[in-house]
Tab-separated table of C-alpha atoms in Angstrom:
chain	number	residue	atom	x	y	z
A	28	UNK	CA	38.797	91.227	-41.820
A	29	UNK	CA	38.011	87.512	-41.464
A	30	UNK	CA	37.551	86.012	-38.025
A	31	UNK	CA	40.600	84.074	-36.863
A	32	UNK	CA	40.642	80.583	-35.370
A	33	UNK	CA	43.715	79.642	-33.346
A	34	UNK	CA	44.944	76.158	-34.251
A	35	UNK	CA	47.035	74.646	-31.447
A	36	UNK	CA	49.119	71.632	-32.372
A	37	UNK	CA	52.133	69.559	-31.400
A	38	UNK	CA	54.182	68.095	-34.236
A	39	UNK	CA	54.363	64.768	-32.363
A	40	UNK	CA	50.565	64.426	-32.277
A	41	UNK	CA	48.879	62.031	-34.689
A	42	UNK	CA	45.538	63.793	-34.827
A	43	UNK	CA	47.323	67.130	-35.252
A	44	UNK	CA	48.624	65.688	-38.545
A	45	UNK	CA	45.057	65.096	-39.738
A	46	UNK	CA	43.958	68.595	-38.712
A	47	UNK	CA	47.005	70.281	-40.262
A	48	UNK	CA	46.347	68.636	-43.604
A	49	UNK	CA	42.749	69.819	-43.860
A	50	UNK	CA	42.331	72.969	-41.768
A	51	UNK	CA	43.158	75.559	-44.434
A	52	UNK	CA	40.559	74.232	-46.889
A	53	UNK	CA	37.950	73.783	-44.164
A	54	UNK	CA	38.560	77.284	-42.791
A	55	UNK	CA	38.577	78.933	-46.211
A	56	UNK	CA	35.184	77.376	-46.955
A	57	UNK	CA	33.833	79.238	-43.901
A	58	UNK	CA	35.708	82.471	-44.604
A	59	UNK	CA	37.834	81.974	-41.484
A	60	UNK	CA	41.573	82.664	-41.204
A	61	UNK	CA	43.829	80.258	-39.301
A	62	UNK	CA	46.507	81.216	-36.807
A	63	UNK	CA	48.934	78.270	-36.567
A	64	UNK	CA	50.043	77.902	-32.935
A	65	UNK	CA	52.725	75.262	-32.334
A	66	UNK	CA	53.206	74.302	-28.699
A	67	UNK	CA	54.541	71.387	-26.673
A	68	UNK	CA	52.286	68.811	-25.057
A	69	UNK	CA	55.160	67.398	-23.007
A	70	UNK	CA	55.138	70.012	-20.213
A	71	UNK	CA	51.330	69.805	-20.053
A	72	UNK	CA	51.371	65.995	-19.924
A	73	UNK	CA	54.105	66.133	-17.276
A	74	UNK	CA	51.683	67.896	-14.928
A	75	UNK	CA	49.479	64.769	-15.208
A	76	UNK	CA	52.441	62.657	-14.175
A	77	UNK	CA	52.824	61.347	-17.734
A	78	UNK	CA	56.333	60.842	-19.102
A	79	UNK	CA	55.189	59.790	-22.587
A	80	UNK	CA	52.078	59.833	-24.773
A	81	UNK	CA	48.885	58.449	-23.199
A	82	UNK	CA	48.760	56.255	-26.318
A	83	UNK	CA	51.885	54.535	-24.992
A	84	UNK	CA	50.832	54.588	-21.348
A	85	UNK	CA	47.476	52.953	-22.116
A	86	UNK	CA	48.078	50.241	-24.730
A	87	UNK	CA	44.418	49.528	-25.585
A	88	UNK	CA	43.890	53.236	-26.237
A	89	UNK	CA	47.032	53.274	-28.350
A	90	UNK	CA	45.990	50.250	-30.434
A	91	UNK	CA	42.660	51.879	-31.217
A	92	UNK	CA	44.348	55.178	-32.101
A	93	UNK	CA	46.664	53.591	-34.670
A	94	UNK	CA	43.818	51.641	-36.232
A	95	UNK	CA	41.651	54.768	-36.266
A	96	UNK	CA	44.496	56.713	-37.888
A	97	UNK	CA	44.690	54.039	-40.605
A	98	UNK	CA	40.981	54.411	-41.239
A	99	UNK	CA	41.012	58.215	-41.158
A	100	UNK	CA	44.090	58.668	-43.347
A	101	UNK	CA	42.694	56.083	-45.751
A	102	UNK	CA	39.543	58.103	-46.139
A	103	UNK	CA	41.500	61.348	-46.526
A	104	UNK	CA	43.896	59.848	-49.068
A	105	UNK	CA	46.896	60.600	-46.839
A	106	UNK	CA	49.872	58.312	-46.295
A	107	UNK	CA	50.540	57.006	-42.794
A	108	UNK	CA	53.866	55.774	-41.483
A	109	UNK	CA	54.161	55.043	-37.792
A	110	UNK	CA	57.029	57.188	-36.491
A	111	UNK	CA	59.808	55.378	-34.686
A	112	UNK	CA	60.141	56.338	-31.923
A	113	UNK	CA	56.640	57.496	-31.135
A	114	UNK	CA	56.121	60.162	-30.040
A	115	UNK	CA	58.820	62.039	-31.916
A	116	UNK	CA	60.775	64.777	-30.143
A	117	UNK	CA	58.993	67.855	-31.494
A	118	UNK	CA	61.027	70.546	-29.735
A	119	UNK	CA	63.173	71.731	-32.655
A	120	UNK	CA	60.321	71.525	-35.150
A	121	UNK	CA	58.085	73.641	-32.935
A	122	UNK	CA	60.820	76.233	-32.479
A	123	UNK	CA	61.469	76.340	-36.213
A	124	UNK	CA	57.759	76.786	-36.909
A	125	UNK	CA	57.745	79.858	-34.677
A	126	UNK	CA	60.829	81.211	-36.455
A	127	UNK	CA	59.522	81.021	-40.010
A	128	UNK	CA	57.625	84.027	-41.409
A	129	UNK	CA	53.923	83.814	-40.673
A	130	UNK	CA	52.980	83.594	-44.352
A	131	UNK	CA	55.148	80.486	-44.797
A	132	UNK	CA	54.189	78.812	-41.535
A	133	UNK	CA	51.287	76.656	-42.821
A	134	UNK	CA	53.375	75.256	-45.696
A	135	UNK	CA	56.349	74.626	-43.401
A	136	UNK	CA	54.198	72.898	-40.792
A	137	UNK	CA	52.460	70.691	-43.346
A	138	UNK	CA	55.872	69.729	-44.736
A	139	UNK	CA	57.067	68.683	-41.269
A	140	UNK	CA	53.928	66.628	-40.637
A	141	UNK	CA	54.221	65.006	-44.082
A	142	UNK	CA	57.875	64.113	-43.475
A	143	UNK	CA	57.012	62.584	-40.106
A	144	UNK	CA	53.743	60.743	-40.695
A	145	UNK	CA	53.948	60.344	-44.465
A	146	UNK	CA	57.621	59.400	-44.814
A	147	UNK	CA	58.666	58.300	-41.330
A	148	UNK	CA	61.425	60.878	-41.033
A	149	UNK	CA	62.894	61.985	-37.709
A	150	UNK	CA	61.612	65.508	-37.075
A	151	UNK	CA	64.278	66.168	-34.456
A	152	UNK	CA	66.948	65.893	-37.173
A	153	UNK	CA	68.102	69.235	-38.650
A	154	UNK	CA	68.033	67.719	-42.148
A	155	UNK	CA	64.293	67.100	-41.894
A	156	UNK	CA	63.635	70.689	-40.875
A	157	UNK	CA	65.947	72.029	-43.581
A	158	UNK	CA	64.074	70.047	-46.230
A	159	UNK	CA	60.704	71.161	-44.869
A	160	UNK	CA	61.818	74.800	-44.898
A	161	UNK	CA	63.097	74.522	-48.459
A	162	UNK	CA	59.836	72.957	-49.612
A	163	UNK	CA	58.086	76.019	-48.147
A	164	UNK	CA	60.369	78.319	-50.157
A	165	UNK	CA	62.603	79.253	-47.225
A	166	UNK	CA	66.340	79.209	-46.529
A	167	UNK	CA	66.583	75.783	-44.910
A	168	UNK	CA	69.876	76.208	-43.093
A	169	UNK	CA	68.855	79.598	-41.725
A	170	UNK	CA	65.617	78.174	-40.338
A	171	UNK	CA	67.372	75.204	-38.724
A	172	UNK	CA	69.793	77.613	-37.058
A	173	UNK	CA	66.954	79.608	-35.488
A	174	UNK	CA	66.104	76.736	-33.164
A	175	UNK	CA	69.004	77.743	-30.908
A	176	UNK	CA	68.076	81.428	-30.704
A	177	UNK	CA	67.099	82.447	-27.144
A	178	UNK	CA	64.089	84.491	-28.255
A	179	UNK	CA	62.716	81.519	-30.217
A	180	UNK	CA	63.192	79.184	-27.258
A	181	UNK	CA	61.383	81.718	-25.113
A	182	UNK	CA	58.553	82.140	-27.634
A	183	UNK	CA	57.837	78.401	-27.524
A	184	UNK	CA	57.825	78.395	-23.738
A	185	UNK	CA	55.365	81.283	-23.807
A	186	UNK	CA	53.143	79.552	-26.359
A	187	UNK	CA	53.034	76.415	-24.224
A	188	UNK	CA	52.245	78.441	-21.106
A	189	UNK	CA	49.482	80.247	-23.010
A	190	UNK	CA	48.034	76.918	-24.165
A	191	UNK	CA	47.918	75.652	-20.591
A	192	UNK	CA	46.380	78.924	-19.398
A	193	UNK	CA	43.658	78.560	-22.032
A	194	UNK	CA	42.766	75.134	-20.627
A	195	UNK	CA	44.375	73.155	-23.427
A	196	UNK	CA	45.188	69.574	-22.392
A	197	UNK	CA	45.630	67.809	-25.742
A	198	UNK	CA	46.210	68.401	-29.428
A	199	UNK	CA	44.946	69.484	-31.786
A	200	UNK	CA	42.876	72.137	-30.037
A	201	UNK	CA	41.118	75.184	-31.405
A	202	UNK	CA	40.305	78.464	-29.651
A	203	UNK	CA	37.908	81.047	-31.035
A	204	UNK	CA	38.049	84.849	-30.755
A	205	UNK	CA	35.644	84.637	-27.782
A	206	UNK	CA	37.923	81.992	-26.170
A	207	UNK	CA	35.756	78.943	-26.727
A	208	UNK	CA	37.916	75.804	-26.574
A	209	UNK	CA	37.428	72.801	-28.853
A	210	UNK	CA	39.612	69.712	-28.511
A	211	UNK	CA	40.329	67.227	-31.257
A	212	UNK	CA	40.395	66.949	-35.023
A	213	UNK	CA	36.747	65.839	-34.816
A	214	UNK	CA	35.780	69.260	-33.443
A	215	UNK	CA	37.310	71.354	-36.251
A	216	UNK	CA	33.955	71.886	-37.972
A	217	UNK	CA	32.310	72.883	-34.682
A	218	UNK	CA	35.139	75.316	-33.958
A	219	UNK	CA	34.837	76.926	-37.387
A	220	UNK	CA	31.060	77.238	-37.080
A	221	UNK	CA	31.478	78.854	-33.664
A	222	UNK	CA	34.058	81.291	-35.041
A	223	UNK	CA	31.596	82.434	-37.690
A	224	UNK	CA	28.585	82.550	-35.363
A	225	UNK	CA	29.258	82.267	-31.605
A	226	UNK	CA	26.281	80.938	-29.687
B	20	UNK	CA	18.720	39.587	-41.634
B	21	UNK	CA	20.246	43.011	-40.983
B	22	UNK	CA	23.852	43.313	-39.909
B	23	UNK	CA	24.233	43.927	-36.190
B	24	UNK	CA	26.397	46.572	-34.538
B	25	UNK	CA	27.297	45.985	-30.901
B	26	UNK	CA	26.866	49.174	-28.846
B	27	UNK	CA	28.970	49.077	-25.676
B	28	UNK	CA	28.088	51.625	-23.023
B	29	UNK	CA	28.349	52.452	-19.345
B	30	UNK	CA	25.396	54.261	-17.785
B	31	UNK	CA	27.799	56.584	-15.962
B	32	UNK	CA	29.379	57.781	-19.219
B	33	UNK	CA	28.424	61.179	-20.572
B	34	UNK	CA	29.112	60.442	-24.238
B	35	UNK	CA	27.262	57.122	-23.895
B	36	UNK	CA	24.178	59.262	-23.146
B	37	UNK	CA	24.583	61.053	-26.483
B	38	UNK	CA	25.063	57.805	-28.386
B	39	UNK	CA	22.133	56.074	-26.667
B	40	UNK	CA	19.777	58.869	-27.619
B	41	UNK	CA	20.601	58.757	-31.317
B	42	UNK	CA	21.864	55.276	-32.196
B	43	UNK	CA	18.540	53.648	-33.089
B	44	UNK	CA	17.632	56.318	-35.640
B	45	UNK	CA	21.158	56.415	-37.076
B	46	UNK	CA	21.323	52.624	-37.351
B	47	UNK	CA	17.842	52.297	-38.852
B	48	UNK	CA	18.818	54.775	-41.549
B	49	UNK	CA	21.601	52.363	-42.563
B	50	UNK	CA	19.487	49.221	-42.186
B	51	UNK	CA	21.622	48.093	-39.243
B	52	UNK	CA	20.326	46.468	-36.042
B	53	UNK	CA	21.768	47.461	-32.654
B	54	UNK	CA	22.783	45.084	-29.894
B	55	UNK	CA	22.805	47.092	-26.641
B	56	UNK	CA	25.728	45.911	-24.510
B	57	UNK	CA	25.901	47.446	-21.022
B	58	UNK	CA	29.224	46.960	-19.247
B	59	UNK	CA	31.254	48.581	-16.485
B	60	UNK	CA	34.148	50.908	-17.167
B	61	UNK	CA	35.254	50.778	-13.525
B	62	UNK	CA	37.146	47.458	-13.672
B	63	UNK	CA	38.755	48.511	-16.977
B	64	UNK	CA	39.777	51.909	-15.586
B	65	UNK	CA	41.105	50.208	-12.434
B	66	UNK	CA	43.687	48.388	-14.560
B	67	UNK	CA	45.003	51.856	-15.546
B	68	UNK	CA	45.338	52.691	-11.868
B	69	UNK	CA	42.321	55.030	-12.070
B	70	UNK	CA	39.916	55.121	-9.158
B	71	UNK	CA	37.471	57.541	-10.776
B	72	UNK	CA	36.658	58.997	-14.187
B	73	UNK	CA	39.582	60.483	-16.125
B	74	UNK	CA	37.371	63.574	-16.369
B	75	UNK	CA	37.810	63.929	-12.601
B	76	UNK	CA	41.456	62.873	-12.555
B	77	UNK	CA	42.406	65.431	-15.226
B	78	UNK	CA	40.479	68.651	-14.466
B	79	UNK	CA	41.250	70.465	-17.750
B	80	UNK	CA	39.966	67.454	-19.689
B	81	UNK	CA	36.901	67.388	-17.459
B	82	UNK	CA	36.166	71.103	-17.931
B	83	UNK	CA	36.293	70.699	-21.710
B	84	UNK	CA	34.083	67.607	-21.580
B	85	UNK	CA	31.305	69.365	-19.660
B	86	UNK	CA	31.437	72.364	-21.980
B	87	UNK	CA	31.457	70.060	-25.003
B	88	UNK	CA	28.474	68.169	-23.580
B	89	UNK	CA	26.601	71.475	-23.233
B	90	UNK	CA	27.332	72.264	-26.877
B	91	UNK	CA	26.475	68.768	-28.125
B	92	UNK	CA	23.249	68.372	-26.147
B	93	UNK	CA	22.240	71.878	-27.182
B	94	UNK	CA	22.577	70.936	-30.802
B	95	UNK	CA	20.721	67.648	-30.284
B	96	UNK	CA	17.904	69.311	-28.326
B	97	UNK	CA	18.612	67.142	-25.276
B	98	UNK	CA	18.540	68.316	-21.657
B	99	UNK	CA	21.757	68.141	-19.641
B	100	UNK	CA	21.993	68.014	-15.857
B	101	UNK	CA	25.369	67.335	-14.319
B	102	UNK	CA	24.949	64.252	-12.112
B	103	UNK	CA	25.982	64.597	-8.477
B	104	UNK	CA	28.093	62.689	-7.753
B	105	UNK	CA	29.824	62.210	-11.079
B	106	UNK	CA	30.348	59.551	-12.156
B	107	UNK	CA	27.211	57.831	-10.911
B	108	UNK	CA	27.404	54.269	-9.608
B	109	UNK	CA	26.110	52.359	-12.628
B	110	UNK	CA	26.285	48.823	-11.238
B	111	UNK	CA	22.578	48.247	-10.536
B	112	UNK	CA	21.456	49.976	-13.717
B	113	UNK	CA	23.765	47.819	-15.833
B	114	UNK	CA	22.533	44.660	-14.147
B	115	UNK	CA	18.910	45.703	-14.650
B	116	UNK	CA	19.565	46.427	-18.324
B	117	UNK	CA	20.824	42.874	-18.770
B	118	UNK	CA	17.755	41.508	-16.973
B	119	UNK	CA	15.098	43.230	-19.073
B	120	UNK	CA	13.821	41.436	-22.178
B	121	UNK	CA	15.921	42.275	-25.237
B	122	UNK	CA	13.033	43.975	-27.030
B	123	UNK	CA	12.570	46.417	-24.141
B	124	UNK	CA	16.264	47.046	-23.521
B	125	UNK	CA	16.700	50.127	-25.729
B	126	UNK	CA	13.693	51.903	-24.183
B	127	UNK	CA	14.788	50.963	-20.662
B	128	UNK	CA	18.347	52.156	-21.273
B	129	UNK	CA	17.242	55.449	-22.779
B	130	UNK	CA	14.956	55.989	-19.772
B	131	UNK	CA	17.873	55.444	-17.376
B	132	UNK	CA	20.104	57.865	-19.299
B	133	UNK	CA	17.294	60.435	-19.452
B	134	UNK	CA	16.696	60.161	-15.694
B	135	UNK	CA	20.408	60.601	-14.991
B	136	UNK	CA	21.537	63.261	-17.461
B	137	UNK	CA	18.172	64.862	-18.200
B	138	UNK	CA	16.719	64.967	-14.680
B	139	UNK	CA	19.721	64.533	-12.385
B	140	UNK	CA	18.337	61.412	-10.717
B	141	UNK	CA	20.516	58.909	-8.839
B	142	UNK	CA	20.702	55.800	-11.034
B	143	UNK	CA	21.898	53.656	-8.139
B	144	UNK	CA	18.533	54.202	-6.411
B	145	UNK	CA	15.983	51.399	-6.953
B	146	UNK	CA	13.229	53.983	-7.461
B	147	UNK	CA	15.002	55.366	-10.527
B	148	UNK	CA	15.295	51.912	-12.067
B	149	UNK	CA	11.696	51.076	-11.205
B	150	UNK	CA	10.482	54.229	-12.946
B	151	UNK	CA	12.691	53.560	-15.970
B	152	UNK	CA	11.389	50.014	-16.249
B	153	UNK	CA	7.774	51.173	-15.986
B	154	UNK	CA	8.336	53.780	-18.698
B	155	UNK	CA	9.531	50.908	-20.900
B	156	UNK	CA	6.337	48.969	-20.216
B	157	UNK	CA	7.914	46.585	-17.701
B	158	UNK	CA	7.159	45.486	-14.136
B	159	UNK	CA	9.348	47.949	-12.292
B	160	UNK	CA	9.659	46.179	-8.969
B	161	UNK	CA	10.455	42.883	-10.661
B	162	UNK	CA	13.240	44.463	-12.702
B	163	UNK	CA	14.739	46.174	-9.664
B	164	UNK	CA	14.771	42.828	-7.843
B	165	UNK	CA	16.730	41.145	-10.635
B	166	UNK	CA	19.831	43.165	-9.768
B	167	UNK	CA	20.539	40.789	-6.889
B	168	UNK	CA	20.197	37.588	-8.925
B	169	UNK	CA	23.492	35.672	-9.160
B	170	UNK	CA	23.114	34.932	-12.882
B	171	UNK	CA	22.582	38.630	-13.632
B	172	UNK	CA	25.609	39.612	-11.577
B	173	UNK	CA	27.611	37.016	-13.463
B	174	UNK	CA	26.296	38.181	-16.853
B	175	UNK	CA	27.559	41.713	-16.181
B	176	UNK	CA	30.960	40.411	-15.123
B	177	UNK	CA	31.125	38.409	-18.349
B	178	UNK	CA	30.075	41.393	-20.460
B	179	UNK	CA	32.790	43.535	-18.878
B	180	UNK	CA	35.389	40.810	-19.423
B	181	UNK	CA	34.265	40.494	-23.052
B	182	UNK	CA	34.576	44.254	-23.525
B	183	UNK	CA	38.131	44.209	-22.189
B	184	UNK	CA	38.982	41.201	-24.365
B	185	UNK	CA	37.727	43.094	-27.421
B	186	UNK	CA	40.134	45.929	-26.647
B	187	UNK	CA	37.509	48.312	-25.308
B	188	UNK	CA	39.005	50.988	-23.067
B	189	UNK	CA	36.259	53.647	-22.979
B	190	UNK	CA	32.590	54.245	-23.692
B	191	UNK	CA	30.698	54.381	-25.851
B	192	UNK	CA	32.381	51.875	-28.143
B	193	UNK	CA	31.088	50.008	-31.149
B	194	UNK	CA	32.157	46.608	-32.509
B	195	UNK	CA	31.180	45.326	-35.937
B	196	UNK	CA	30.462	41.735	-37.030
B	197	UNK	CA	34.066	41.483	-38.281
B	198	UNK	CA	35.314	42.775	-34.890
B	199	UNK	CA	36.358	46.255	-35.951
B	200	UNK	CA	36.454	48.536	-32.906
B	201	UNK	CA	35.321	52.160	-32.932
B	202	UNK	CA	35.552	54.325	-29.803
B	203	UNK	CA	33.423	57.349	-29.058
B	204	UNK	CA	30.096	58.883	-29.968
B	205	UNK	CA	31.898	60.694	-32.793
B	206	UNK	CA	32.671	57.349	-34.460
B	207	UNK	CA	29.076	56.056	-34.592
B	208	UNK	CA	28.657	56.976	-38.258
B	209	UNK	CA	31.972	55.320	-39.169
B	210	UNK	CA	30.978	52.184	-37.261
B	211	UNK	CA	27.631	51.975	-39.049
B	212	UNK	CA	29.223	52.510	-42.453
B	213	UNK	CA	31.753	49.769	-41.680
B	214	UNK	CA	28.965	47.394	-40.587
B	215	UNK	CA	27.215	47.867	-43.921
B	216	UNK	CA	30.406	47.677	-46.011
B	217	UNK	CA	33.592	46.498	-44.254
B	218	UNK	CA	36.725	47.774	-45.944
């Protein structure tokens, strides 16, 4: 059995988009499997007293982030559209991602990120989630309907609580089988190396 | 003449330590010269309403940073001692760095960082700065005395104002001849590549 790296992301997070688009190839090259773990940054940020993204709260930090995203997506050959509003409301998308079968989750999640940051679509709109589900070979309407199921709502709350309990404070984050925490798209390679050979 | 990359750092900053210890080799490999630009994060953080490091204000972020520093310094073969208090008061060290001759500045700055993060010394103490200056081949007592000179105090204020005007919000940061801004030790390679060939 391959070692498994947990990939924690919020659909509203810019750098989660970069990680989502490259993690499967990077992990496969190391023989590592990826467990896609959607969660919500909002409740974690709220404990800091933040009511929006730190990229909005601190404008200089935000300006650098958008410019850095232009540079990074340019290098990766990915499109970049600045979502309006930013951050997007990622609640329904995160619930839907937990509702889809595990085997389809990576494709569904990449489709949501591509719709949001590649095409500027509103990821809180059911139509966006339906299209993303269909592109992943799923029944779009059925997936969109799952976002109101109590057990799915509860699963997302539990995932977010687990993220906080693991010390996660931003996204993307990665946790290894021995519970080492790595924060940020820039730490994906370190997290994979640690998964293969903990130090 | 080689292209010049401006390296903006605060002596109190953990990731500035990592960048300081590797920037000359990394830049030389690209044929780039480095302009060492000490400044103070404090006045920039104060505009965010922060009275200390965000690594203290946000404990989960701080816990990850110290663990990440252990991993990064381990890989680089650098010692790591957690300064007490953290962050250190970097005012005198930054003034002294502006007072030393330009040719000796890199060696002086590395000696200050090594004393602080390698040996746990108090960088606000004149003795630490005297020792750092001597290790860089300078008159230690003379350098320590410069920290009270009005023109040196003013030069540091101007450097900090210039950093803010350039959009700098954290350290280390790098600015290229065409004023592209890169934040963080992880962006050093990108900043050097941009200096050689702006896109």
